[in-house]
Every structure is written in C-alpha cells, then in structure tokens.
Coordinates of C-alpha atoms in Angstrom, one line a residue:
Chain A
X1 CA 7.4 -41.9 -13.5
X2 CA 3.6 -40.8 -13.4
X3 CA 5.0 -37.8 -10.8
X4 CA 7.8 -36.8 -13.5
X5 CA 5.1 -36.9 -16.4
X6 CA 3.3 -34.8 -14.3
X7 CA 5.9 -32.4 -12.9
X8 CA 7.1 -31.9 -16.7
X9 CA 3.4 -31.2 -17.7
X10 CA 3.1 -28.7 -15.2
X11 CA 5.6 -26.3 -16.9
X12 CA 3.6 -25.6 -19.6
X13 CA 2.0 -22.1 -19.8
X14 CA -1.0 -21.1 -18.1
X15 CA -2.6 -21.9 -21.6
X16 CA -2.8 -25.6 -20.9
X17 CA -4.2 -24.9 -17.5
X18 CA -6.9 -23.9 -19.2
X19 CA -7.3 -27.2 -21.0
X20 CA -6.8 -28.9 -17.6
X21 CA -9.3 -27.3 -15.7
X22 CA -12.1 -28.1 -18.2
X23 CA -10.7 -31.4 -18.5
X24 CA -10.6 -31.4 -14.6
X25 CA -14.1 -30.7 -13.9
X26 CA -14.9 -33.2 -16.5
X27 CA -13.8 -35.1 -13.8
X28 CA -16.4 -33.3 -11.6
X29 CA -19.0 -35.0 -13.8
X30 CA -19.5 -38.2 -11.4
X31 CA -16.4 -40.3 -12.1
X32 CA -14.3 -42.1 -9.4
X33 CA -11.5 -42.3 -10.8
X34 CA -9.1 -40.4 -8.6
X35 CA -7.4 -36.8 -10.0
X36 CA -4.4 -38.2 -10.4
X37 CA -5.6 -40.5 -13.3
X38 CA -7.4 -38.5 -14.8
X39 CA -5.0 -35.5 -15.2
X40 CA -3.1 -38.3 -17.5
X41 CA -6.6 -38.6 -19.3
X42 CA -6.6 -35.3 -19.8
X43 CA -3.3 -35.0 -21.1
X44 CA -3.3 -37.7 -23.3
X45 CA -6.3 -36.1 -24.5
X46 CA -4.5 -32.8 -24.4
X47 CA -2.2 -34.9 -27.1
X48 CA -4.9 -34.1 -29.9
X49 CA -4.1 -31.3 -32.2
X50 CA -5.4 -29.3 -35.2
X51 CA -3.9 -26.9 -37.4
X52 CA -5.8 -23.6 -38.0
X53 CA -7.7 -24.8 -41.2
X54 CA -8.7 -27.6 -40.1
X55 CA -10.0 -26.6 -36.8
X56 CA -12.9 -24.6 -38.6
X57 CA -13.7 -27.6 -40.7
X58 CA -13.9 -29.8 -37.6
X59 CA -16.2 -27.5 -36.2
X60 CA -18.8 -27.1 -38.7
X61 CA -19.0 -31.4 -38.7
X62 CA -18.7 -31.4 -34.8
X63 CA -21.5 -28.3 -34.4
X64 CA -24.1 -31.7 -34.8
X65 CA -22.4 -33.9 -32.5
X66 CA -22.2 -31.1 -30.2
X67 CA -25.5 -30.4 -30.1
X68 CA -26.4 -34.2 -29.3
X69 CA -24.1 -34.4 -26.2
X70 CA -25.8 -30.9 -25.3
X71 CA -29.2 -32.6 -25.4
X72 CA -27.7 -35.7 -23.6
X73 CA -26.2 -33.5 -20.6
X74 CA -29.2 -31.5 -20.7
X75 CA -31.3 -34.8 -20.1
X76 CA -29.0 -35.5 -16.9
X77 CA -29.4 -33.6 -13.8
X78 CA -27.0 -31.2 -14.3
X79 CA -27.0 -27.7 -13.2
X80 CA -27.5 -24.9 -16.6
X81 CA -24.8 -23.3 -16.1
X82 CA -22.3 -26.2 -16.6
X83 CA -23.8 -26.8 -20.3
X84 CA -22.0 -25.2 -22.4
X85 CA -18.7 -25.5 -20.2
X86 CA -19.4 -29.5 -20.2
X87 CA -20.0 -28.9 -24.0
X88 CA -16.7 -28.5 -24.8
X89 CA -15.1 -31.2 -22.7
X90 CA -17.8 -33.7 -23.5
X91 CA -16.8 -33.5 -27.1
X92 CA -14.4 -35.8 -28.2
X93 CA -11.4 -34.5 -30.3
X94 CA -11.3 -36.2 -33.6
X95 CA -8.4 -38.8 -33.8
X96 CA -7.3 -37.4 -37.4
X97 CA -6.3 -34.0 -35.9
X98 CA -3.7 -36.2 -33.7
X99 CA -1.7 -36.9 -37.0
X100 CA -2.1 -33.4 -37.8
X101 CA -0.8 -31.7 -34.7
X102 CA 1.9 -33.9 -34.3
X103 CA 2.8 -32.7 -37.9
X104 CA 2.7 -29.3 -36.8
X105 CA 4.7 -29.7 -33.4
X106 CA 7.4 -31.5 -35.0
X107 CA 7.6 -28.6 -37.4
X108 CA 7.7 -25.9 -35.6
X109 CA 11.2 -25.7 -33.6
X110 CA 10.0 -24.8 -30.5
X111 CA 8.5 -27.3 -27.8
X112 CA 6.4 -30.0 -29.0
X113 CA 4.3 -30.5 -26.1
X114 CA 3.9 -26.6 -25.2
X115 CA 3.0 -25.6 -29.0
X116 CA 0.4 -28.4 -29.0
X117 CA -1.1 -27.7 -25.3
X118 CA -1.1 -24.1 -26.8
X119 CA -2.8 -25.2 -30.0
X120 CA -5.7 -27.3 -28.3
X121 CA -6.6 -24.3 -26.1
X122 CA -7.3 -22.0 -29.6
X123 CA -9.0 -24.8 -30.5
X124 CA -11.7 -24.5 -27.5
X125 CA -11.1 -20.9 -27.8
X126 CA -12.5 -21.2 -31.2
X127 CA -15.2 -23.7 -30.3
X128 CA -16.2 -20.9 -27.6
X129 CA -16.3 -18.3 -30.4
X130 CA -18.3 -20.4 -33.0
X131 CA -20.8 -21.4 -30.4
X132 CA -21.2 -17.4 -29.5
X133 CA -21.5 -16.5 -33.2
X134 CA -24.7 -19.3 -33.8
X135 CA -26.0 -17.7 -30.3
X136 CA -25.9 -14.1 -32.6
X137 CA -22.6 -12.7 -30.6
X138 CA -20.5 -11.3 -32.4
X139 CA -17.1 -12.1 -32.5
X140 CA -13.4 -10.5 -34.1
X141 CA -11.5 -13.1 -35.5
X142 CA -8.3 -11.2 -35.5
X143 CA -9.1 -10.8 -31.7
X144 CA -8.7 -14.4 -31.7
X145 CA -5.4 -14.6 -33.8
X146 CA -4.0 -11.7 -31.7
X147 CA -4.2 -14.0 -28.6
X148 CA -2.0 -16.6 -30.1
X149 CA 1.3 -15.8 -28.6
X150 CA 4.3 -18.4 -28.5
X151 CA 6.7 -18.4 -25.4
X152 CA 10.2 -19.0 -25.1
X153 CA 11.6 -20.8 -22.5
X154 CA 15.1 -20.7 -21.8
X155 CA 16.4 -24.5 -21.2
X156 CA 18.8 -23.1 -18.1
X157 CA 15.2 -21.3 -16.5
X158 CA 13.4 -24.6 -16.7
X159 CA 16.3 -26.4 -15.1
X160 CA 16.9 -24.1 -12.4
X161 CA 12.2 -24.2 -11.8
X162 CA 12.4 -28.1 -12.1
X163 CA 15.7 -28.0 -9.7
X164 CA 14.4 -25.2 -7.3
X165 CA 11.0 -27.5 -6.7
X166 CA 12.9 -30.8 -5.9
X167 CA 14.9 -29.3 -3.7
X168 CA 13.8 -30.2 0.0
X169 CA 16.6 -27.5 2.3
X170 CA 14.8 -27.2 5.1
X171 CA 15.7 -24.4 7.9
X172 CA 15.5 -25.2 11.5
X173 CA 12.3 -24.1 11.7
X174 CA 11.2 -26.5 8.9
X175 CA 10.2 -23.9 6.6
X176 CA 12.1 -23.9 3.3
X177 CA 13.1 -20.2 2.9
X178 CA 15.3 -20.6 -0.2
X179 CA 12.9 -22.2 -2.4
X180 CA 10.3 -19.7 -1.6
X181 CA 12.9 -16.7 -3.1
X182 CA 12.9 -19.1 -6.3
X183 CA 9.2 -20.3 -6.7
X184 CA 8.6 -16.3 -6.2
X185 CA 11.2 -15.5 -8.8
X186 CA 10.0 -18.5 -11.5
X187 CA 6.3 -17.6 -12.0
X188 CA 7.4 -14.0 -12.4
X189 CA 6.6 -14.6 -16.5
X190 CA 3.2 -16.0 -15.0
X191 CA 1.0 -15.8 -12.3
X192 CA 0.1 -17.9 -9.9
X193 CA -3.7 -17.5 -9.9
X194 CA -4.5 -16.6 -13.0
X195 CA -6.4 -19.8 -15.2
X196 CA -9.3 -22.0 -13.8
X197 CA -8.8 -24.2 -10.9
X198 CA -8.0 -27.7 -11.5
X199 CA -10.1 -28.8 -8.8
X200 CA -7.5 -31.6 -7.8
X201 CA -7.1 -30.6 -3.9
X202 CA -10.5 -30.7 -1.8
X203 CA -10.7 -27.6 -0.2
X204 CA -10.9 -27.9 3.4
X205 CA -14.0 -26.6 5.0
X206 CA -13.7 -22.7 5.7
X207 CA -17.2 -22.3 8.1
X208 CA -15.1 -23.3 11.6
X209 CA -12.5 -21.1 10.6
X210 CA -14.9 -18.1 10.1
X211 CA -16.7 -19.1 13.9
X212 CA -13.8 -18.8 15.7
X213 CA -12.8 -15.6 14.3
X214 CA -16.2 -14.1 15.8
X215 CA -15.6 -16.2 19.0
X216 CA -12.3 -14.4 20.2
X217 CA -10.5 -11.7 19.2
X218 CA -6.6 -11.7 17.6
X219 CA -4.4 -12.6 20.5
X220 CA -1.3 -11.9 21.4
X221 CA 0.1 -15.1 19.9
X222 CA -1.7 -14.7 16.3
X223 CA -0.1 -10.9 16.7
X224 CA 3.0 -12.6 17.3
X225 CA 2.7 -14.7 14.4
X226 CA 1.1 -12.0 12.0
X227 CA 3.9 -10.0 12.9
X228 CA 6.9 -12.9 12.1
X229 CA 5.0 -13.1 9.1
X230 CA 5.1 -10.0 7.7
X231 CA 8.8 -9.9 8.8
X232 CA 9.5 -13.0 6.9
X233 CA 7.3 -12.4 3.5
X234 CA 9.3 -8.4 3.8
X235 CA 12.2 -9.0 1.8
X236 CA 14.7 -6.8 1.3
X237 CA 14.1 -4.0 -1.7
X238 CA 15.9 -6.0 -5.2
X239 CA 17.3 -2.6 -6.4
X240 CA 16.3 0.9 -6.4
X241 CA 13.1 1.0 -7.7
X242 CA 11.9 -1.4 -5.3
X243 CA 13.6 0.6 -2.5
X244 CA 12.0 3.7 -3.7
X245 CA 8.5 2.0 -3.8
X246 CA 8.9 0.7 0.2
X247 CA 9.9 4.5 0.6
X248 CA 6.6 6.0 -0.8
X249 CA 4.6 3.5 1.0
X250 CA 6.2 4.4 4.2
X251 CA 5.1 7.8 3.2
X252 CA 9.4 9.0 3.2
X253 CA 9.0 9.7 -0.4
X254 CA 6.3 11.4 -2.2
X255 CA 4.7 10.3 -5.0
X256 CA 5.3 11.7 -8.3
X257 CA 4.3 13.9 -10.1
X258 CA 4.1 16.5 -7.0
X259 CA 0.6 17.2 -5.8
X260 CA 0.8 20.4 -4.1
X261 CA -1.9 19.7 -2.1
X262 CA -1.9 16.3 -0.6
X263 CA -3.0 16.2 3.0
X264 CA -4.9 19.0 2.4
X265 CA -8.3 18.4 1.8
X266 CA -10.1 21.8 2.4
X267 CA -13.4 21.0 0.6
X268 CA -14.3 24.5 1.8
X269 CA -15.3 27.0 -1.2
X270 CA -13.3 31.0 -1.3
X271 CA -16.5 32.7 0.2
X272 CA -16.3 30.4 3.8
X273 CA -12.7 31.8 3.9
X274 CA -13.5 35.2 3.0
X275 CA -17.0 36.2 4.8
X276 CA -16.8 35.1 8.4
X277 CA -18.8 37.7 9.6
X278 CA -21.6 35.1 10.5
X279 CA -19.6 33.6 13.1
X280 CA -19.1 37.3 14.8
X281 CA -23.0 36.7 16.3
X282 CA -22.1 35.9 19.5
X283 CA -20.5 39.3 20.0
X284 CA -22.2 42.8 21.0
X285 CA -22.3 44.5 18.0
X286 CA -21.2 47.4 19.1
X287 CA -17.9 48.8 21.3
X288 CA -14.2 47.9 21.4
X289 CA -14.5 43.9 21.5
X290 CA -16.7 44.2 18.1
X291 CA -14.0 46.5 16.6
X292 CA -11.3 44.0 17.8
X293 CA -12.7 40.6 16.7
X294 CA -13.6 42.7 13.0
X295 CA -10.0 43.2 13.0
X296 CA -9.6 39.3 13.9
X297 CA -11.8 38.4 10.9
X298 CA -9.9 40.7 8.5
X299 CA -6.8 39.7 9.8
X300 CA -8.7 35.6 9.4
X301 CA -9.9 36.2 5.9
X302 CA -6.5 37.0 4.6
X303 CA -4.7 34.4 5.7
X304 CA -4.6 31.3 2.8
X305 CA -2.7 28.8 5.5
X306 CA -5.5 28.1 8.3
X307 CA -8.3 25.7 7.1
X308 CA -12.0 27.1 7.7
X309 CA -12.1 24.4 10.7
X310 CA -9.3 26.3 12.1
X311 CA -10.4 29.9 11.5
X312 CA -13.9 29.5 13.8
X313 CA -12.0 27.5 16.2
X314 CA -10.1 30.7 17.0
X315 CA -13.2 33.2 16.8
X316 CA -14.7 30.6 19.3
X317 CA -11.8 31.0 21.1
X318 CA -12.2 34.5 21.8
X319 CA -15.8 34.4 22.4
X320 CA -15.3 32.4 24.9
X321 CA -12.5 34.2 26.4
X322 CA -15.0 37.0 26.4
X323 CA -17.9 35.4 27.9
X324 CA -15.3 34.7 30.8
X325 CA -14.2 38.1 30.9
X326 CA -17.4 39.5 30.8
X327 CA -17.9 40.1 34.3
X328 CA -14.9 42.1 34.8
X329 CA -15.8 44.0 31.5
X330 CA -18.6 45.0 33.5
X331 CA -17.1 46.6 35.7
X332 CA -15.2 49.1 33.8
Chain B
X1 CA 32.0 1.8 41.0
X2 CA 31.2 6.2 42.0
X3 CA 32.1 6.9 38.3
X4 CA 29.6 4.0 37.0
X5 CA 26.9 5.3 39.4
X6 CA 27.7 9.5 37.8
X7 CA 27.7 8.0 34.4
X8 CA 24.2 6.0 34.8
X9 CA 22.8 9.0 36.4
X10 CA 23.9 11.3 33.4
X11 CA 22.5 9.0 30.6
X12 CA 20.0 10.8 28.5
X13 CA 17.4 8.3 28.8
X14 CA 13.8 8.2 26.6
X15 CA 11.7 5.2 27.1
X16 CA 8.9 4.2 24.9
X17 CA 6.9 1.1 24.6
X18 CA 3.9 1.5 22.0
X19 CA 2.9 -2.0 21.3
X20 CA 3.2 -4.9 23.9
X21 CA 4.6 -7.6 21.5
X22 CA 7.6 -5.2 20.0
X23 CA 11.4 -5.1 21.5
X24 CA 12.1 -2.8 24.4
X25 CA 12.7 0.4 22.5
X26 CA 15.0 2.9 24.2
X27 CA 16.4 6.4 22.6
X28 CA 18.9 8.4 24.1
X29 CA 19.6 11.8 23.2
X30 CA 22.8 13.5 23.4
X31 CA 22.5 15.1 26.2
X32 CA 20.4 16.3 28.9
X33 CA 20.8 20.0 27.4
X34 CA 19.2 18.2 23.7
X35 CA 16.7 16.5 25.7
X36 CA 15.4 19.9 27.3
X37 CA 15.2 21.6 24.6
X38 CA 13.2 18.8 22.9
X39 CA 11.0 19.4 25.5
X40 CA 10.9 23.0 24.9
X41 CA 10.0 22.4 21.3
X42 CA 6.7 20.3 22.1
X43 CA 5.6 22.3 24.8
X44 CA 5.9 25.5 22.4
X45 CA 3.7 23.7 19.6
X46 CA 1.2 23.0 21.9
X47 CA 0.6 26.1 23.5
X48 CA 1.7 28.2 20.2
X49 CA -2.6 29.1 19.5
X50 CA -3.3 30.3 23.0
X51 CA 0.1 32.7 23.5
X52 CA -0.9 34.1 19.7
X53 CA -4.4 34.6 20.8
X54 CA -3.5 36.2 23.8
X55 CA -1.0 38.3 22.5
X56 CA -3.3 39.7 19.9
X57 CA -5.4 40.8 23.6
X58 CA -2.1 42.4 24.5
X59 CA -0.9 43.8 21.6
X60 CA -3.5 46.5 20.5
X61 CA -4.6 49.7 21.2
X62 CA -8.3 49.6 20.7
X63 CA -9.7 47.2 23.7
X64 CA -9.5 48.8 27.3
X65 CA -6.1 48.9 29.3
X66 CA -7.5 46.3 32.3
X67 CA -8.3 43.7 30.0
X68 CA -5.0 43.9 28.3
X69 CA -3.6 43.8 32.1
X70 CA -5.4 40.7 33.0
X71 CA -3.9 38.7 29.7
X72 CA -0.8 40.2 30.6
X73 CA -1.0 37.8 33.5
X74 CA -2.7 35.1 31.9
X75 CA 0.3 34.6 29.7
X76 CA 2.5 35.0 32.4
X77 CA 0.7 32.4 33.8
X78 CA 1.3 29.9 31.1
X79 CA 4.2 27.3 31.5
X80 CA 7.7 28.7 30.8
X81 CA 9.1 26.4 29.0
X82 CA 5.7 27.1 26.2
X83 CA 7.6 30.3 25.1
X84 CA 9.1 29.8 21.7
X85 CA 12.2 32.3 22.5
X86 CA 13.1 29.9 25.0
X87 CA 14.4 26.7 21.9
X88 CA 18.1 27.4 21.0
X89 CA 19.2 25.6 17.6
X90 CA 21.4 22.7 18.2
X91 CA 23.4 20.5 16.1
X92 CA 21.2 17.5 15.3
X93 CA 24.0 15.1 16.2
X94 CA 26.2 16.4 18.3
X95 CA 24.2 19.1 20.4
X96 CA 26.8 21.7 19.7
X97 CA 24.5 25.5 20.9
X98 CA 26.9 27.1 18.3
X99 CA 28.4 27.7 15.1
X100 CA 25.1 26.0 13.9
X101 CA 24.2 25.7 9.5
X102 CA 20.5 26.1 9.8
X103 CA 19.8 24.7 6.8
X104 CA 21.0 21.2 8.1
X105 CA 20.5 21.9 11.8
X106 CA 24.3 20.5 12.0
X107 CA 27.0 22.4 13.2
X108 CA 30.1 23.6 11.4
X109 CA 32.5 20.0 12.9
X110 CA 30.0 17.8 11.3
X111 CA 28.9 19.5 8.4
X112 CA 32.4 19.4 7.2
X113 CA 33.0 15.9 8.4
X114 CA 30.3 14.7 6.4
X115 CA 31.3 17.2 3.5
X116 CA 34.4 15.9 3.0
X117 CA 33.3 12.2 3.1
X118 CA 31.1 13.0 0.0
X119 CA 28.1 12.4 2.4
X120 CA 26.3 15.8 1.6
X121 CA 24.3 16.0 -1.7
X122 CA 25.2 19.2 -3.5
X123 CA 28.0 20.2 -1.3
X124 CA 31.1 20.9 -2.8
X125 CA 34.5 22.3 -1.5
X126 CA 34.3 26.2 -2.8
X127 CA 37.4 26.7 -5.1
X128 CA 36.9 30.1 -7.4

C-alpha cells in the first residue's frame, strides 16, 4: 500500500516536487529514518493547506517563530547556505490551515491532492518572497499570482502513465522498449529534470568512472555499444515536422529563412578582392610575364566567386610556374 | 557455370569500408560505362585549376611563342581522363548516353515513367 500511496503521489505536478525536495533534504538534516518514511512525512505534511488570505496572516505570526528556528539552526553546525532553505522546512505548518485547505480542495472540482500540493508550494513561494521583502528585495506580487496555474489531467492519460509504469514487457534483450516510447510520451506536459532533487537515491561515486576514461581510450566495444545506442534512442520521425527537423540536421534541408551565404564565410573586406597588386612582387616588373599576370589580377579582381584564399593561391601558382620556367626564359 | 563466371566479371563493383565497426558497404553502379565516367568526373574536378591555369599560358598573345609551346605539352602531359570534354551526361538511373533531360540528369524512358506515376513534382502531362 505504502508503494501505491507513493506511485499515486508521484503524479502530481512538478510543483509538489518542489515541496518534496525541501522536505527531502530536511531529511538531509541528520535523521535515520530511511527515505521511504520520510517521503510519507513529507506528504502528510504536504497535507497542510492555506487559502490565500490566510497565508499572509500566517506569515506575519510565523516571521517570529521563524526567526527562532533561524537562530537555532544557526547555532548547529550547519553550513550558511542551507539557512534560509532549512528555514522554510524547519517551520512547522500551522494545524488550523489543515481545516482550511481541505475546505478549499473539496471546493474546488479539480483534484484534491494536486490543488493542495499546488497550494502549499505558493505558500513557500510566498514565505520565499516575504523573507526577500524584510531582506529589502523587492518583489511583484502579481508575479507571484501569475505563477499560480492549475492543470488538467485527463483521467484516461493518468491511467494509461500509472498502466504504462507497471507494466514489466520485457524484450529478449531485457530491455523494455515499449514502456520507454510511453514514459517518453507521458512527461511530454513536464520534464523530467526540471524541480530539485529528492535526494532519495545515493548517487554512486563518479571519480572511478572519470579514471578509467583517462586510462584507455573508447574501444571498439563501447563504439559498438555507442553506436546500438544511438540506433535505439533514433526513433523514427512522428510526422513531418519531425522528419523535416532530422532532414536539416543532416544538412538535406536548409534552414529557413534562406541565408544566401552559409558556408561562406569570406571575412575578407572589398579592397583584398579588388587590389591584389601586392601579391604581384615576386614578378619582374617589367616584360611580357608582368603584362600577363596584370591581366591575371584584372581578370582576379572581377571575379565575385573565388575567395581571397583562392585568388593568391592561383597568383602563387604562376609564380611558381615562372620561377620553374625561368631558366628556359632565359634563354630566349 | 561460364555464364555465372561472365556475369561476376561484368558486375560494376565499388567497395568502401570507412569505419571498422559499420556493415560491409558495397555500391554498384550501372554499368561499367557509368562507372568510367564517374571516374572521369573526379579526375576533371581535381585537375580543373591547373588545365585553367595552363590554358590561360596557352591562350594569349602577349607572352613569347616557346613558353606557350612548352604548356602546350605540359597539358598534354596531364592525365586524359582530367579533360572535362571527355564526361558524357548519362541518365542517373539507367545509364542511357542519350535522349538525356538535363535538368534531372534522367533520360526520356524514366522521366516519363516516373511522370506518369505522379513521382515528379511540378510535372504535368502538356494538354493546351
């Protein structure tokens, strides 16, 4: 029953992660209990809630107690820049806004539990805010209001997330394939990493993965496997605006509007087209070959398709050419 | 057994391998005849500079007679196949040296086949 509670809990916006994470590094504070228990904590605390009014009323009485538990955490080893994070989880939700925010959910036609997750994050929100204001920041309040946005769920979406995450298909390799195209498809409305971390799973240590990347390089197995990867996570284009966006990465499509001059990145100003007569130094400066490579440089200074990398390369050519020649020119 | 041996002999064949861990990737093109003129092609881009510089040697009246003599068989000199006069247009998919639609590089057979199938944007059957 505690993994339902939890699984049904989890399908609230990203709002209550917000409420979560604080609670969860509450947690981080030095208890033992393990996460489990106290995300229930945390969600039976995440049961409290005010209505608007009230909230500011609460505020003004709880700025005192506030500033007690600030004293007390400031008194225990912790580090500064927990405070005021610590703050708002240390402070304990009055037990008359419970009546209150029941009132409200039950009210309201939407979901109880998501309207009152919802509600108790303005509520730290606002906490946030008031604290900033007595600090001298100042603060909108419509900014505030205009964050207060209620979602709709459709009941046959939350089936098909709660059904898509029980489900256990597995393919021959092992690797659920269909439940990734749904879990992919369900957090579309919301992201996956957006919110604080709840700090539930102990993150494995990274520093022996970083050593053995120095230690060898990518082999032909991890190419292998990059490679089945990519192949795997590549799914086929949805419709045609997908298809068109794998096109203009591939570079098969250009990108819009037309840029006349992509790929072409002559940084070269008119005058390095125009006047090449500096590069005609190599040459005598007077005779035939001066006449011709004049006529090269006219010809050169016209032309708007050669970049000026291009246009010495070809004087050079002919200088060389010359210097070969020069023998035999000699001679005549 | 003589007619499997002719017929492996005659395959067009291009082999490529650029990365290890990738399939074996083989193209064939139509023909030999597509294949030479392929050839052709890249050896004309990459000599395309040095025939233009050395015909602009050749091609004028103002340096002296001996030089131009000596490009003369410089270019001569060059590969033959670098000579741009030397690529014929061919149909794209069928190799056909004639009755080619530039625009498309296909030749008349298949420009119609694919005409008629509604395969071609813009094309339309001419009615007036």
């Amino acid at each position: 029953s505690t993994s339902s509670v939890l699984s049904t809990e989890k399908d609230t916006s990203t709002a209550s992660k917000d409420s979560t994470t604080e609670g969860a590094s509450k947690r981080q504070e030095g208890t033992a209990e393990t996460p489990k228990q106290k995300l229930l904590e945390i969600i039976g605390n995440m049961k409290v809630e005010v209505s608007y009014r009230k909230k500011l009323q609460q505020l003004k009485a709880s700025e005192k107690k506030r500033q007690a538990m600030n004293q007390l955490e400031g008194l225990d080893s912790k580090g500064p820049q927990r405070t005021t994070e610590d703050i708002q989880r240390g402070k304990p939700l009055n037990p008359d806004l419970v009546k209150a925010a029941s009132a409200v959910a039950s009210s309201l036609p939407l979901d109880k539990k998501q309207t009152e997750s919802e509600l108790l994050a303005q509520l730290r929100r606002h906490e946030e805010t008031t604290d900033k204001q007595k600090k001298g920041e100042t603060i909108n309040i419509r900014n505030v209001i205009s964050e207060m946005t209620v979602k709709k769920q459709s009941p046959a979406q939350r089936g098909a997330r709660i059904s898509s995450r029980i489900s256990l298909e597995l393919d021959e390799d092992g690797q659920r394939i269909r439940p990734e195209r749904f879990s992919s498809q369900s957090f579309d409305s919301r992201s996956l990493k957006v919110g604080k971390r709840l700090n539930i799973f102990t993150k494995a240590s990274t520093e022996p993965e970083h050593s053995l990347k120095t230690v060898s390089s990518p082999t032909i197995w991890d190419l292998e496997f990059a490679k089945e990867v990519a192949a795997i996570t590549a799914q086929p284009p949805r419709n045609g605006f997908e298809e068109m966006i794998q096109w203009t990465k591939e570079g098969i499509l250009w990108e819009f509007p037309i840029d006349n001059e992509v790929g072409m990145d002559d940084d070269a100003e008119f005058h390095e087209h125009i006047f090449l007569e500096k590069h005609l130094e190599g040459f005598p400066k007077e005779g035939p070959i001066r006449h011709f490579m004049e006529l090269v440089i006219c010809g050169l200074s016209k032309n708007p398709y050669l970049s000026v990398k291009q246009k010495i390369e070809h004087i050079e050519w002919f200088e060389k050419y010359f210097e070969e020649k020069k023998e035999f020119l000699q001679e005549i | 057994m003589a007619a499997a041996a002719l017929c492996w002999a005659l395959r067009a064949a291009r082999q490529a391998l650029p990365s290890p861990c990738s399939g074996q990737v083989r193209g064939h093109y139509v023909d030999w005849r597509m294949l030479r003129d392929v050839k052709r092609r890249k050896l004309a881009y990459e000599y395309a500079d040095e025939r233009l510089r050395i015909n602009a040697i050749r091609k004028n009246s103002i340096l002296p007679k001996e030089l131009q003599e000596v490009a003369d068989k410089e270019i001569a000199a060059l590969p033959r196949d670098s000579c741009p006069v030397r690529i014929h247009n061919r149909c794209v998919l069928t190799s056909r040296p004639r009755g080619l639609r530039r625009r498309w590089r296909l030749s008349r057979i298949v420009f119609r086949h694919f005409a008629d199938h509604a395969q071609m944007s813009g094309v339309q059957r001419a009615m007036w």
